[in-house]
Short mmCIF file of C-alpha atoms in Angstrom, two decimals:
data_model
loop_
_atom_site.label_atom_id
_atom_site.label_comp_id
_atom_site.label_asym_id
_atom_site.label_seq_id
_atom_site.Cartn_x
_atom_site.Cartn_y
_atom_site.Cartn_z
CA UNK A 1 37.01 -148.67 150.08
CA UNK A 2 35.85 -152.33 149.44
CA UNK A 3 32.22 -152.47 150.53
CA UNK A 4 31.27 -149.14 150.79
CA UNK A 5 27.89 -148.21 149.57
CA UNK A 6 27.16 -144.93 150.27
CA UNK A 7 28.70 -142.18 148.26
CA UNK A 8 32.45 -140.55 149.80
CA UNK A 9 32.19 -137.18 150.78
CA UNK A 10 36.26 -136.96 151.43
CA UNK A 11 36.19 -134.32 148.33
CA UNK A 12 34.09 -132.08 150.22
CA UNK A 13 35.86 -132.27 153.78
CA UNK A 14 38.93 -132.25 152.27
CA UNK A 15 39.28 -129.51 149.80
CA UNK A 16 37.90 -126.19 150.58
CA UNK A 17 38.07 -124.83 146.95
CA UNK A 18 35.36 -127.98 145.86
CA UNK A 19 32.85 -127.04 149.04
CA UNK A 20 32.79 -123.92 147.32
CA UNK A 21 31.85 -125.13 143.80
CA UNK A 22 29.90 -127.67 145.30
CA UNK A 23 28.06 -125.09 147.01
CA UNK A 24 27.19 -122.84 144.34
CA UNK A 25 26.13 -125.59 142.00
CA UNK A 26 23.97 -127.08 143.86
CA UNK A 27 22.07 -123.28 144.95
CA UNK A 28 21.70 -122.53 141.03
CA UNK A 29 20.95 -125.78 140.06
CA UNK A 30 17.73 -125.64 142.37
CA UNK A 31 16.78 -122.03 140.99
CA UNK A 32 17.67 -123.10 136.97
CA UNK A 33 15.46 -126.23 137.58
CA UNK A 34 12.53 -123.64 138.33
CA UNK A 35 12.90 -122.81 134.99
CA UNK A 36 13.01 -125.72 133.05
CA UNK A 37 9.88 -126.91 134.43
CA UNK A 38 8.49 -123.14 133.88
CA UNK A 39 9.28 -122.33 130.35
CA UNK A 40 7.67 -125.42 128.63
CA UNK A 41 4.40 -125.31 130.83
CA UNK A 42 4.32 -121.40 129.71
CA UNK A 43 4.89 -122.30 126.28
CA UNK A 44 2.43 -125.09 126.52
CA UNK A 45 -0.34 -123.13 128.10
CA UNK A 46 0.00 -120.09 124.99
CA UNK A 47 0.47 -122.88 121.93
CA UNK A 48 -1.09 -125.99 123.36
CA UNK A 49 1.14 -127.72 121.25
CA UNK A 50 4.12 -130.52 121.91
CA UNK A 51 6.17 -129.30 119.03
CA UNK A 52 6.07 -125.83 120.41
CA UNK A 53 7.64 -127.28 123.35
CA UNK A 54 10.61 -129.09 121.27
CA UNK A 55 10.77 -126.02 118.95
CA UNK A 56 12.20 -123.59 122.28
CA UNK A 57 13.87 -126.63 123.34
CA UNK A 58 16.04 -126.87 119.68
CA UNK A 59 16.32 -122.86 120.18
CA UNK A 60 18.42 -122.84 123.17
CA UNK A 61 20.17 -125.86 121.60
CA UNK A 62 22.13 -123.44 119.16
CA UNK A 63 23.24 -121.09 121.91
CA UNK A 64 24.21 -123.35 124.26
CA UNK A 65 26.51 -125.35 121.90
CA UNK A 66 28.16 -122.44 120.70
CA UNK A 67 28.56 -121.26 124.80
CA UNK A 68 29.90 -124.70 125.28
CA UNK A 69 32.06 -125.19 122.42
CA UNK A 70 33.33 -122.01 122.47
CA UNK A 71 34.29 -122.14 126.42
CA UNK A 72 36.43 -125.45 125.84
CA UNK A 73 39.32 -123.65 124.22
CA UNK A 74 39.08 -120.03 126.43
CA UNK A 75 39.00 -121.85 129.74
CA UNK A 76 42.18 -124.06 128.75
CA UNK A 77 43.60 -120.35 127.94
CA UNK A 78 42.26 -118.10 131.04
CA UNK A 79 40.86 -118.25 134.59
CA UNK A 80 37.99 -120.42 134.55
CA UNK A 81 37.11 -118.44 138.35
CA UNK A 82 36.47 -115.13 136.07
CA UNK A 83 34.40 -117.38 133.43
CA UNK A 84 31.98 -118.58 135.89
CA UNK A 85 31.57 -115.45 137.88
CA UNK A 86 30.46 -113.48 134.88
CA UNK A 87 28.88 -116.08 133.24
CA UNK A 88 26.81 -116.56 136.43
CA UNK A 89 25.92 -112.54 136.36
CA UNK A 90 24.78 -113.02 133.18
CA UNK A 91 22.04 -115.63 133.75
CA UNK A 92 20.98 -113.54 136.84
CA UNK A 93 19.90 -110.97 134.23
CA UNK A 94 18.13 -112.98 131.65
CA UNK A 95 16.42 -114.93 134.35
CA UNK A 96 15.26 -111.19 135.50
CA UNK A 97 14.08 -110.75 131.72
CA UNK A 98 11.90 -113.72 131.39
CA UNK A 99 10.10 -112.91 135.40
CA UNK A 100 9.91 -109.43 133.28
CA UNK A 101 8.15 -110.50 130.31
CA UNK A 102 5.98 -113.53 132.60
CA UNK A 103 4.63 -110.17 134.97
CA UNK A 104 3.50 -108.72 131.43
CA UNK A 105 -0.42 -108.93 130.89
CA UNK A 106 0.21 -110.40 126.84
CA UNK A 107 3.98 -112.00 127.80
CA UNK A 108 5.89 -112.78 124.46
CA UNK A 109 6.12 -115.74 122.86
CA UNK A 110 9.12 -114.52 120.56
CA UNK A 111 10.72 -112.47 123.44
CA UNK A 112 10.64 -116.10 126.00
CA UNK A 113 12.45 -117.79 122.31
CA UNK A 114 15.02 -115.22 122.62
CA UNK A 115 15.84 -114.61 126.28
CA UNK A 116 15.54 -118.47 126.90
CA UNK A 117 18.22 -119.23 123.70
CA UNK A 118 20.75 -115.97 125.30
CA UNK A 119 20.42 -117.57 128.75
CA UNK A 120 21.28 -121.20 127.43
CA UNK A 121 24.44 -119.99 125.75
CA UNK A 122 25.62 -118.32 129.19
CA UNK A 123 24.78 -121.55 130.71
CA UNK A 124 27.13 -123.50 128.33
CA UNK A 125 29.89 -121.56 128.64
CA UNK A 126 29.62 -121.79 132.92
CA UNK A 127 29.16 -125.39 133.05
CA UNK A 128 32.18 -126.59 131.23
CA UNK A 129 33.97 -124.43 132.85
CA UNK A 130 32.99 -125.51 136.36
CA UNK A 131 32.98 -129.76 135.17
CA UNK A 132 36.78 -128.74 133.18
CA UNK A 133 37.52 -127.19 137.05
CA UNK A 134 36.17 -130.33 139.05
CA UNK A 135 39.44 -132.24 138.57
CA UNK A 136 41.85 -129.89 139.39
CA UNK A 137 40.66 -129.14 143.06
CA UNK A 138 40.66 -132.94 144.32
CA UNK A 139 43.33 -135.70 144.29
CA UNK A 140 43.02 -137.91 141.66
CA UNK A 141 42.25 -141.11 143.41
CA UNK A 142 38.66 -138.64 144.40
CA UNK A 143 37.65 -137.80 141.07
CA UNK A 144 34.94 -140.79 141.01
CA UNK A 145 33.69 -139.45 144.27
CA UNK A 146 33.70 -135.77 143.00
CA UNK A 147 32.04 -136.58 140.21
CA UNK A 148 29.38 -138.22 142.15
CA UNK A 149 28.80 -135.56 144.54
CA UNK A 150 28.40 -133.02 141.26
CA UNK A 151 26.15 -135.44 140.29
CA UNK A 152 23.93 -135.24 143.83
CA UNK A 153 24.25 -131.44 143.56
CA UNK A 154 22.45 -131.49 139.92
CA UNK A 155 19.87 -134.62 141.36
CA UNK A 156 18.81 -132.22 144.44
CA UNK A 157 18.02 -129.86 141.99
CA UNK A 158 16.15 -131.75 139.76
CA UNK A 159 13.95 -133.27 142.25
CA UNK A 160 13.64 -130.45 144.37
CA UNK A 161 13.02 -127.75 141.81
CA UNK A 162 10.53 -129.04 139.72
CA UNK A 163 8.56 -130.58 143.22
CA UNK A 164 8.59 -126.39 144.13
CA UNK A 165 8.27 -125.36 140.76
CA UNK A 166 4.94 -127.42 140.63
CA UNK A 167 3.19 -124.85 143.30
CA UNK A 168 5.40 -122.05 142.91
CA UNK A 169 4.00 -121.64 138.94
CA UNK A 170 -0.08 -122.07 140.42
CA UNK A 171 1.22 -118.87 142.53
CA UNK A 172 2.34 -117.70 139.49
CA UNK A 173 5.16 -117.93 136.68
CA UNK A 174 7.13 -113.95 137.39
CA UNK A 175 7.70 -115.97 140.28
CA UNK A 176 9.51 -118.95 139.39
CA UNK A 177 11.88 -116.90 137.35
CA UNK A 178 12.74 -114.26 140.05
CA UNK A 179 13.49 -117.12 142.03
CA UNK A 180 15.95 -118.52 139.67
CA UNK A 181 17.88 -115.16 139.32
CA UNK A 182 18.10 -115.21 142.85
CA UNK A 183 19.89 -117.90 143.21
CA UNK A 184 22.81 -117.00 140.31
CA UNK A 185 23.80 -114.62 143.27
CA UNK A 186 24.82 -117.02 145.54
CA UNK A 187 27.36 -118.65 142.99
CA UNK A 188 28.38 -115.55 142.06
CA UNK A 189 29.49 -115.03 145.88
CA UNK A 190 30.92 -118.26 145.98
CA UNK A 191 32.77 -118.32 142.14
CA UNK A 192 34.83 -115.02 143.73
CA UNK A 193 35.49 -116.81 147.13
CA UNK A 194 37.58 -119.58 144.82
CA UNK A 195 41.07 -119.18 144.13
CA UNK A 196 42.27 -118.39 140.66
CA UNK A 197 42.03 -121.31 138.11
CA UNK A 198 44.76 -120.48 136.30
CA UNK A 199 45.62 -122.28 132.67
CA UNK A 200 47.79 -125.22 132.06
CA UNK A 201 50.95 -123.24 131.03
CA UNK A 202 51.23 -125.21 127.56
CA UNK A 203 47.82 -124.30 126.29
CA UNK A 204 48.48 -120.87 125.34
CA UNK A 205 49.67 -119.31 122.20
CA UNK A 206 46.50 -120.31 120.10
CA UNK A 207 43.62 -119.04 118.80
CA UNK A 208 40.59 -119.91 119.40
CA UNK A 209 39.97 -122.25 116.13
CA UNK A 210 43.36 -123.15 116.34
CA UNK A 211 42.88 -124.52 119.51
CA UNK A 212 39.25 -126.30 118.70
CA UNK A 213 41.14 -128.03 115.57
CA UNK A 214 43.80 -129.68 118.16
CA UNK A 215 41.06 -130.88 120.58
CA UNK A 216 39.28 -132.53 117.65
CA UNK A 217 42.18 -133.98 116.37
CA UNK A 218 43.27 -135.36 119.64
CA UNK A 219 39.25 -136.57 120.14
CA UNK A 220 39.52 -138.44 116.48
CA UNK A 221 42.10 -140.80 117.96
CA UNK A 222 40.25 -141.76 121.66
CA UNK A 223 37.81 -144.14 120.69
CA UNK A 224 36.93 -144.31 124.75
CA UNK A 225 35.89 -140.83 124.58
CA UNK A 226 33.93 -141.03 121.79
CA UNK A 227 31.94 -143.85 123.52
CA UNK A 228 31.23 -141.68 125.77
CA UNK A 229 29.95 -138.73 124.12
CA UNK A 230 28.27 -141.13 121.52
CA UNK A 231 26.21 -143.30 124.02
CA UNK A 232 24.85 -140.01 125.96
CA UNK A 233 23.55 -138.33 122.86
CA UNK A 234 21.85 -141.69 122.06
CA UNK A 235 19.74 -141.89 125.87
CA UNK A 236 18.92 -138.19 125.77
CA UNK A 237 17.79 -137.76 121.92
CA UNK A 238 16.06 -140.79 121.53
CA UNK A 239 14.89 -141.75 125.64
CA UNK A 240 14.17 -137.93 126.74
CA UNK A 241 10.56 -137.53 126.46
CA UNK A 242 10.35 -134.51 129.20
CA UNK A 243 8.68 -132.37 126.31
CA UNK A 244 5.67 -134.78 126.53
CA UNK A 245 5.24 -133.84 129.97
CA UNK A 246 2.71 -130.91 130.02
CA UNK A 247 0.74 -133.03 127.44
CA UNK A 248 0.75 -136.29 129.61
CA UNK A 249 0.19 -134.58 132.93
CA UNK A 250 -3.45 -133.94 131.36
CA UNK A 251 -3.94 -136.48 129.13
CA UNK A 252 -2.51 -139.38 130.01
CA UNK A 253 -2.43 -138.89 133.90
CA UNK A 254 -5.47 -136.12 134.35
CA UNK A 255 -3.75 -133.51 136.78
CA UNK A 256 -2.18 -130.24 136.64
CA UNK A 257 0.65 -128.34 137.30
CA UNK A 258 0.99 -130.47 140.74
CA UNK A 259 1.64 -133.87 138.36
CA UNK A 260 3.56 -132.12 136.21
CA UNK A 261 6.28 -131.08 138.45
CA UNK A 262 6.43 -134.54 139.51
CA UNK A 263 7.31 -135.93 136.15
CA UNK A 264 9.72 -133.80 136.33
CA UNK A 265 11.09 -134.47 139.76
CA UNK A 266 10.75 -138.19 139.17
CA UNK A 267 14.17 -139.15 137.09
CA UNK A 268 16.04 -136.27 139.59
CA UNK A 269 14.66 -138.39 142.45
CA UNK A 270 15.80 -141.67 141.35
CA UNK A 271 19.31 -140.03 140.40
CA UNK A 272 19.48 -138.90 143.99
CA UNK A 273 19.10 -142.26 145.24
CA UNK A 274 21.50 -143.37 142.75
CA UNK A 275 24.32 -140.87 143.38
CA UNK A 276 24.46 -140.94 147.28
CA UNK A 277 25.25 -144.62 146.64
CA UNK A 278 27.27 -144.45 144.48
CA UNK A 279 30.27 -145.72 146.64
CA UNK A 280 30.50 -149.30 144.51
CA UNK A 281 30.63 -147.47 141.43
CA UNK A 282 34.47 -146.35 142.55
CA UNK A 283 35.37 -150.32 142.32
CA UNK A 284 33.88 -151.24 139.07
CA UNK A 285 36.74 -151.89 136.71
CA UNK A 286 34.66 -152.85 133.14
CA UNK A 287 33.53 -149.25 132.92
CA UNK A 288 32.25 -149.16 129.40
CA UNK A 289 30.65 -152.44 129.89
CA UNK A 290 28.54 -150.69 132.90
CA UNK A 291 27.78 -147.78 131.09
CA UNK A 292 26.21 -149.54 128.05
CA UNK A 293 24.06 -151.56 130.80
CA UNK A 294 23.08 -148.42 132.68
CA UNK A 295 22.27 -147.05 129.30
CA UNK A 296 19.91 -149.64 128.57
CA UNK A 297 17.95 -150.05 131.86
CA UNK A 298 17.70 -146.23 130.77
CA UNK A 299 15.91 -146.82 127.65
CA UNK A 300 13.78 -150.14 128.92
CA UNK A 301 12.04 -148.13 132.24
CA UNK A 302 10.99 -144.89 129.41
CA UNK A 303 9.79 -147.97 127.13
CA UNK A 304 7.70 -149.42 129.86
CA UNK A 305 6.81 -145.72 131.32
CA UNK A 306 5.23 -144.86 128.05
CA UNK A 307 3.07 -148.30 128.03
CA UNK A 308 1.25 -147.44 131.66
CA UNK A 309 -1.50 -144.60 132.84
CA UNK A 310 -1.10 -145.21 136.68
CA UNK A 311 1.25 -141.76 138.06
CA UNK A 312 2.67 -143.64 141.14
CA UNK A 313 3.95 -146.58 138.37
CA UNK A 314 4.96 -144.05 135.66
CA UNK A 315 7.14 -141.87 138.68
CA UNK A 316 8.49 -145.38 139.68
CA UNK A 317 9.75 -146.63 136.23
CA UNK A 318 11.19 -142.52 135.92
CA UNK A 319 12.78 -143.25 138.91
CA UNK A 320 14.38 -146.13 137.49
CA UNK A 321 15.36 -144.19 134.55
CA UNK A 322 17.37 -141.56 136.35
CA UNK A 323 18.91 -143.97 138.79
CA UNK A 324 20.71 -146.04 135.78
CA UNK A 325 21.34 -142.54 134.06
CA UNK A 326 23.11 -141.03 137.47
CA UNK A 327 25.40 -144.27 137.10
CA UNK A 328 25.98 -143.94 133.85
CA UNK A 329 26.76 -140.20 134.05
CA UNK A 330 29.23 -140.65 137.03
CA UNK A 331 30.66 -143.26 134.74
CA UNK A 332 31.23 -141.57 131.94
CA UNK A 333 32.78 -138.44 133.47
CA UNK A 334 35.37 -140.57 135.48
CA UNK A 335 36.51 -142.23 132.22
CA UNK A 336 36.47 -138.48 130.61
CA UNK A 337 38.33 -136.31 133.46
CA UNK A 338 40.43 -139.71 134.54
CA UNK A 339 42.09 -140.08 130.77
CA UNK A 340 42.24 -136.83 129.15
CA UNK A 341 45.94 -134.52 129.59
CA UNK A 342 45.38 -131.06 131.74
CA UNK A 343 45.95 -129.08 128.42
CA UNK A 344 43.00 -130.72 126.84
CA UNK A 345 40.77 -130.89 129.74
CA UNK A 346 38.57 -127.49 128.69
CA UNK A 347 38.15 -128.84 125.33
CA UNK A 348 37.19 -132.35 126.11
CA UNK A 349 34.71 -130.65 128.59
CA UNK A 350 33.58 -128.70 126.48
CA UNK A 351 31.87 -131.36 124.04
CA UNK A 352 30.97 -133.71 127.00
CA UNK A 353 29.01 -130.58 128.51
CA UNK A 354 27.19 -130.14 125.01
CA UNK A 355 26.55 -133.53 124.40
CA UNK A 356 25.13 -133.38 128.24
CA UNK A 357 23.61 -130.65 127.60
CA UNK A 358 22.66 -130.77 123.90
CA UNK A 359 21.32 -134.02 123.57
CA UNK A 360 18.06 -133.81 125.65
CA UNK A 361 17.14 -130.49 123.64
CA UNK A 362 17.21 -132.93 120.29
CA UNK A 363 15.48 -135.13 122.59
CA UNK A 364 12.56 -132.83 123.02
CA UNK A 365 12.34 -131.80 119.38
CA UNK A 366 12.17 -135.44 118.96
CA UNK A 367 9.84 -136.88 121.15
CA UNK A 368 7.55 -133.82 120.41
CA UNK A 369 7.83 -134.24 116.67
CA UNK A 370 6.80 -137.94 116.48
CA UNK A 371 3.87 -137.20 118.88
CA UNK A 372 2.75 -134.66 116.14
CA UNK A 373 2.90 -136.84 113.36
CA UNK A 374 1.77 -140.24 115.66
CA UNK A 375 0.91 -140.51 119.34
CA UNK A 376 2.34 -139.59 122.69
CA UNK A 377 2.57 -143.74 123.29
CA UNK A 378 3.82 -144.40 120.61
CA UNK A 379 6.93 -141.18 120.65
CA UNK A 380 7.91 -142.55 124.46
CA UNK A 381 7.93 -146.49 123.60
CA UNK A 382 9.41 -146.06 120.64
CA UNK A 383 12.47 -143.74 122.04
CA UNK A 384 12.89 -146.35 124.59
CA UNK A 385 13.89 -149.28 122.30
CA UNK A 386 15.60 -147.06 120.21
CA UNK A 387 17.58 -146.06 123.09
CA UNK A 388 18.23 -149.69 123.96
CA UNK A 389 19.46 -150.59 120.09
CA UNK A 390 21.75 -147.44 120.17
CA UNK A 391 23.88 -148.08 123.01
CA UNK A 392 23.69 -151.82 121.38
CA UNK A 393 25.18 -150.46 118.45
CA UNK A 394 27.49 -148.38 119.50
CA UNK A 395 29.14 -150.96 121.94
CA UNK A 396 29.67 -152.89 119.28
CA UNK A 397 31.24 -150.27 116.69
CA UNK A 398 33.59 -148.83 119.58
CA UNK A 399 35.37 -152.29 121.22
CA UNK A 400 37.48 -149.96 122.89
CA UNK A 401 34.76 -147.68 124.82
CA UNK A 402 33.69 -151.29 125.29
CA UNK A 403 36.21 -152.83 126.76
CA UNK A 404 37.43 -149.61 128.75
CA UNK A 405 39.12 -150.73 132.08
CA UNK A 406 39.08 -148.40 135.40
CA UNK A 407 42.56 -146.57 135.32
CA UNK A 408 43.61 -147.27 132.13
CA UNK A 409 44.89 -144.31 129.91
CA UNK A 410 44.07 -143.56 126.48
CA UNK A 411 45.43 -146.39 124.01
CA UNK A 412 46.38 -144.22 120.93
CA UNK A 413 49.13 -140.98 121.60
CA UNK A 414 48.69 -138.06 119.94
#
């Protein structure tokens, strides 16, 4: 609708299937942000050490890519309803297993590595599957609002759960995690209230490497899609400095666990804002153009945010950050789910969600290395620009990402 500014919520009053997912994301989003505020102040406060923080960052990385990966070709094969109600079971349990080992009086270092990498590959395999089932429960013409209101479901997390997370670890960290496997119940309930997702009927008949070679052979020819993937992995490994947190909170900003969660919350927050007005990004037709731009205010508010030592102007230019990033993410999965064939729509998901996914993990293996080796200013500016010079780069390398138009198909057949 010309004009409108707020986001459209016709996907969720019109389709009862979507209120469902909807639902159940945005529950276990809330209870999985606990956690990712949770494990790196625990590994923080038993290492004191940045790296530390990257290193169980780069462990779930592994996991979660082969989840991911691996959950592109079975969910164009099988009910993705069965893959995210199991999937979700899972992650109750290991969420269960780290409030387990928290409670204990000497908790693990090695045992938090291992349940933390487990849960992440659980987690990869349930998110593509519910971003590959997005598209199939609204009209087409809705997928840009859809997307959107997936986005506000992840933002309400993010700024919500690390806010809690912030008093709910001074309470103490068994806590946080017994939260978070509460909440894996409710999408459990709501995964087996949706009706059966079934396959597209011509994706069967492969195996599962079979299947992966076809997807990448299809992705080799879309240089759209590999804009998209590309230009993500850029923001998140080189402007992601959330393993710097529990260092800054002290150093740089002299609080505790209070300022911590709201260096966290601060991106989510600005996201928020960003995604329930999102209702001019429906009418922007240069999409590749915008997401380049939104990529670059990105990495210019983390350069500036890692030049200041004033909290209420470092959560501001976070803010910032995560409003351009919620564009650019609602972007770049309406030029993914809007150009992609049914049969392929798993597999494409699949590498979106570990890119998504992925990405910050490098990020904080990044950002926490070059703070070893330098200085926490220097890991955050320099990140930023190379954030900026990235999504340069790439724009230029990939004219047709570039010069993507709204509604336009892919330009090369398979």
């Amino acid at each position: 609708m010309p004009g409108r500014i707020l986001v459209d919520t016709t996907p969720l009053r019109e389709s009862r299937e979507f209120r469902l997912l909807f639902t159940g994301q945005l529950v276990s989003t809330l209870g999985t942000q606990l956690t990712v505020v949770a494990i790196p102040y625990q590994v923080y406060s038993m290492t004191h050490s940045s790296l530390q923080v990257g290193a169980i960052s780069l462990a779930q990385l592994f996991p979660f890519l082969a989840g991911a990966l691996t959950a592109g070709p079975i969910g164009d094969a099988v009910d993705k309803r069965r893959i995210m109600i199991w999937t979700s079971a899972a992650m109750m349990l290991t969420s269960a297993a780290l409030a387990a080992n928290a409670a204990l009086a000497h908790p693990s270092l090695v045992a938090l590595y291992l349940i933390s990498s487990l849960a992440a590959g659980f987690q990869g395999f349930a998110n593509t599957a519910r971003m590959a089932s997005t598209a199939g429960l609204v009209e087409r013409r809705h997928l840009a609002a859809a997307f959107a209101m997936v986005q506000i479901t992840f933002q309400l997390g993010t700024v919500v759960g690390p806010a809690l997370s912030g008093v709910i670890i001074g309470i103490g960290l068994p806590l946080a995690y017994a939260l978070d496997a509460s909440t894996f119940l409710v999408t459990v309930v709501t995964s087996f209230l949706l009706k059966p997702i079934p396959p597209h009927p011509e994706a069967g008949g492969l195996t599962v490497w079979q299947s992966t070679k076809e997807g990448l052979r299809y992705l080799r020819t879309r240089q759209a899609l590999q804009g998209v993937y590309l230009i993500d992995i850029n923001a998140m490994v080189f402007g992601m400095p959330r393993a710097l947190f529990p260092a800054m909170a002290g150093s740089v900003f002299g609080g505790g666990t209070i300022t911590l969660g709201f260096l966290y919350a601060a991106p989510g927050a600005g996201a928020l804002v960003g995604a329930l007005t999102t209702g001019w990004v429906a009418n922007l037709r240069r999409q590749g153009w915008a997401v380049i731009i939104a990529v670059c205010v990105w990495g210019a508010a983390i350069t500036v945010f890692g030049l200041v030592d004033t909290l209420w102007v470092a959560l501001a230019l976070l803010a910032v950050a995560g409003w351009a990033d919620v564009i650019s993410a609602v972007l770049r999965n309406t030029i993914l789910q809007s150009t992609i064939p049914e049969r392929f729509r798993s597999r494409m998901s699949s590498i979106q969600m570990a890119v998504v996914q992925g990405g910050p993990r490098l990020g904080d293996l990044e950002s926490g290395l070059v703070a070893d080796l330098t200085s926490i200013e220097f890991a955050v500016v320099s990140g930023g620009l190379a954030c900026i010079a990235g999504a340069a780069l790439i724009g230029a390398l990939l004219p047709a990402f570039r010069h993507h138009v709204a509604g336009e198909s892919d330009d090369v057949p398979v």
